[in-house]
Short mmCIF file of C-alpha atoms in Angstrom, two decimals:
data_model
loop_
_atom_site.label_atom_id
_atom_site.label_comp_id
_atom_site.label_asym_id
_atom_site.label_seq_id
_atom_site.Cartn_x
_atom_site.Cartn_y
_atom_site.Cartn_z
CA MET M 1 -29.97 42.78 -38.48
CA TYR M 2 -30.03 46.45 -39.41
CA THR M 3 -33.11 48.66 -39.55
CA PHE M 4 -33.29 51.90 -41.54
CA ARG M 5 -35.69 54.33 -39.87
CA LYS M 6 -36.25 57.91 -38.83
CA ALA M 7 -33.90 59.06 -36.09
CA LYS M 8 -35.34 59.76 -32.66
CA PRO M 9 -34.43 62.85 -30.63
CA HIS M 10 -32.92 60.78 -27.79
CA GLU M 11 -30.46 59.28 -30.30
CA LEU M 12 -28.77 62.63 -30.97
CA PRO M 13 -25.76 61.83 -28.70
CA GLN M 14 -25.12 58.54 -30.56
CA ILE M 15 -25.59 60.25 -33.93
CA TRP M 16 -23.20 63.04 -32.95
CA GLU M 17 -20.62 60.42 -31.93
CA VAL M 18 -20.93 58.80 -35.38
CA ILE M 19 -20.55 62.18 -37.09
CA GLN M 20 -17.59 63.21 -34.89
CA TYR M 21 -15.79 60.01 -35.83
CA ALA M 22 -16.49 60.67 -39.53
CA ILE M 23 -15.16 64.23 -39.13
CA ALA M 24 -11.97 62.87 -37.55
CA ARG M 25 -11.57 60.26 -40.33
CA ARG M 26 -11.92 62.93 -43.01
CA LYS M 27 -9.27 65.03 -41.25
CA GLU M 28 -6.88 62.06 -40.92
CA ALA M 29 -7.31 61.45 -44.65
CA GLY M 30 -6.20 65.03 -45.34
CA SER M 31 -9.67 66.11 -46.46
CA ALA M 32 -11.11 69.59 -46.05
CA GLN M 33 -14.61 68.04 -45.91
CA TRP M 34 -16.43 68.65 -42.61
CA GLN M 35 -13.50 70.56 -41.09
CA ASP M 36 -15.30 73.90 -40.71
CA GLY M 37 -17.74 73.24 -37.86
CA TYR M 38 -20.29 71.57 -40.11
CA PRO M 39 -22.09 69.34 -39.52
CA ASN M 40 -22.76 70.02 -35.85
CA PRO M 41 -25.36 69.01 -33.26
CA THR M 42 -27.66 71.89 -34.25
CA VAL M 43 -27.72 70.72 -37.88
CA LEU M 44 -28.42 67.15 -36.74
CA ARG M 45 -31.18 68.28 -34.36
CA ASN M 46 -32.77 70.22 -37.23
CA ASP M 47 -32.62 67.09 -39.42
CA ILE M 48 -34.39 65.07 -36.72
CA ASP M 49 -36.95 67.78 -35.92
CA LYS M 50 -38.05 68.07 -39.56
CA GLY M 51 -38.17 64.29 -40.05
CA ALA M 52 -35.15 64.16 -42.37
CA GLY M 53 -32.70 62.41 -40.02
CA PHE M 54 -32.41 58.66 -40.59
CA VAL M 55 -30.39 56.00 -38.82
CA LEU M 56 -29.28 52.54 -39.73
CA ALA M 57 -29.70 50.85 -36.38
CA GLU M 58 -28.64 47.51 -35.00
CA GLY M 59 -31.06 47.10 -32.14
CA GLU M 60 -30.73 50.32 -30.12
CA THR M 61 -27.26 51.08 -31.51
CA VAL M 62 -26.85 53.69 -34.23
CA ALA M 63 -24.59 52.13 -36.86
CA GLY M 64 -25.04 54.86 -39.46
CA TYR M 65 -26.69 58.21 -40.07
CA CYS M 66 -27.85 60.31 -43.01
CA ALA M 67 -30.28 63.09 -43.79
CA VAL M 68 -32.84 62.36 -46.53
CA MET M 69 -35.06 65.03 -48.06
CA ILE M 70 -37.33 65.56 -51.05
CA ASN M 71 -36.59 68.55 -53.33
CA GLU M 72 -34.81 70.29 -50.48
CA GLU M 73 -31.43 71.49 -51.68
CA PRO M 74 -31.25 75.11 -52.86
CA ALA M 75 -27.59 74.69 -53.91
CA TYR M 76 -28.70 72.21 -56.58
CA ALA M 77 -30.61 74.94 -58.46
CA THR M 78 -27.25 76.16 -59.80
CA ILE M 79 -24.91 73.54 -61.20
CA ASP M 80 -21.80 73.95 -63.30
CA GLY M 81 -22.89 71.12 -65.55
CA LYS M 82 -26.31 69.56 -66.09
CA TRP M 83 -28.57 67.35 -64.01
CA LEU M 84 -30.04 64.31 -65.76
CA THR M 85 -33.55 65.41 -64.74
CA ASN M 86 -35.30 68.58 -63.63
CA GLY M 87 -38.25 67.08 -61.74
CA ASP M 88 -38.73 65.88 -58.18
CA PHE M 89 -35.72 64.32 -56.49
CA VAL M 90 -34.57 62.78 -53.24
CA VAL M 91 -31.35 64.18 -51.83
CA PHE M 92 -29.20 62.79 -49.06
CA HIS M 93 -26.48 64.41 -47.00
CA ARG M 94 -24.28 63.71 -43.98
CA ILE M 95 -23.93 59.98 -44.57
CA ALA M 96 -21.67 58.48 -41.92
CA VAL M 97 -20.95 55.08 -40.38
CA SER M 98 -20.04 54.29 -36.77
CA LYS M 99 -16.43 53.29 -36.10
CA ASP M 100 -17.67 49.92 -34.80
CA HIS M 101 -19.43 49.20 -38.10
CA LEU M 102 -16.87 50.27 -40.71
CA GLY M 103 -16.02 47.86 -43.50
CA LYS M 104 -19.45 46.23 -43.56
CA GLY M 105 -20.82 48.06 -46.59
CA LEU M 106 -23.23 50.12 -44.51
CA ALA M 107 -22.93 53.34 -46.56
CA ARG M 108 -24.05 51.31 -49.56
CA LYS M 109 -26.81 49.69 -47.48
CA MET M 110 -28.10 53.15 -46.42
CA MET M 111 -28.04 54.26 -50.05
CA GLU M 112 -30.07 51.19 -51.03
CA HIS M 113 -32.63 52.15 -48.36
CA ILE M 114 -32.66 55.71 -49.77
CA GLU M 115 -33.51 54.23 -53.18
CA THR M 116 -36.44 52.40 -51.56
CA PHE M 117 -37.50 55.65 -49.86
CA ALA M 118 -37.50 57.39 -53.26
CA ALA M 119 -39.45 54.58 -54.93
CA ASN M 120 -42.00 54.58 -52.10
CA HIS M 121 -42.52 58.30 -52.78
CA LYS M 122 -42.76 57.66 -56.57
CA ILE M 123 -39.62 59.71 -57.18
CA GLY M 124 -37.25 58.49 -59.89
CA SER M 125 -34.22 60.66 -59.15
CA ILE M 126 -31.68 60.72 -56.33
CA LYS M 127 -29.16 63.55 -56.20
CA ALA M 128 -26.13 63.81 -53.95
CA ASP M 129 -22.71 65.41 -53.76
CA THR M 130 -19.37 64.99 -52.08
CA ASN M 131 -15.96 66.61 -51.86
CA TYR M 132 -13.38 65.93 -54.54
CA ASP M 133 -11.13 64.52 -51.81
CA ASN M 134 -13.52 61.78 -50.68
CA PRO M 135 -12.45 58.85 -52.88
CA ALA M 136 -14.40 56.26 -50.86
CA MET M 137 -17.73 58.04 -51.44
CA LEU M 138 -16.86 58.73 -55.08
CA ARG M 139 -16.28 54.98 -55.58
CA VAL M 140 -19.60 54.13 -53.93
CA PHE M 141 -21.45 56.60 -56.18
CA GLU M 142 -19.87 55.15 -59.30
CA SER M 143 -20.35 51.51 -58.26
CA MET M 144 -24.04 52.11 -57.53
CA GLY M 145 -24.80 53.68 -60.90
CA TYR M 146 -24.73 57.38 -60.00
CA ARG M 147 -23.75 59.63 -62.90
CA TYR M 148 -21.44 62.60 -62.49
CA CYS M 149 -23.37 65.76 -63.47
CA GLY M 150 -21.01 68.64 -62.61
CA GLU M 151 -20.15 70.89 -59.68
CA VAL M 152 -22.34 72.49 -57.05
CA TYR M 153 -21.13 74.87 -54.36
CA PHE M 154 -21.61 74.68 -50.59
CA ARG M 155 -20.24 77.32 -48.26
CA GLY M 156 -18.00 78.55 -51.10
CA SER M 157 -16.47 75.16 -51.97
CA PRO M 158 -17.03 73.12 -55.14
CA ARG M 159 -18.39 69.63 -54.74
CA LYS M 160 -18.91 66.82 -57.23
CA ALA M 161 -22.62 66.38 -57.95
CA TYR M 162 -24.18 63.04 -58.89
CA GLU M 163 -27.61 61.79 -59.89
CA LYS M 164 -29.08 58.31 -60.15
CA LEU M 165 -32.23 57.55 -62.06
CA LEU M 166 -34.56 54.88 -60.74
CA SER M 167 -37.28 52.93 -62.51
CA VAL M 168 -40.34 53.97 -60.58
CA GLY M 169 -43.81 52.90 -61.58
CA THR M 170 -46.67 55.32 -61.11
CA ALA M 171 -49.57 53.36 -59.72
#
């Protein structure tokens, strides 16, 4: 049984281990993504300190990690393309799964929880991006109904930007 919840400061070593494994996997796949010292423990600590770090936990074990924020991505203000919406949005970054939990669909499961997070905040848009050389994440975006919107730039590199619209009632 997995639980999606805010990360706790004492979990930083486990989270960093998950991220380090993801960094190594990206490198083995020949990707430039996450090969420049980002993300790092300082970034992860900042996520946790501002309440944006989330884990998918199995008991006390961190099976996955991501950062989830509302309207907090300055790079999304400039897109070579067009977003589907211009209002409030949830954005997620740094999604990674532990080596012991690969192949279980946990990235998708975290993204489903992010959709619930957005709905709970009455936000009908989720935006995200990834490198061109991350075919696994690109497939997940497309299979979950994310629409390609164009390119955004992080640290000088273009990234594919996606948005998913949710049906969110306003009570």
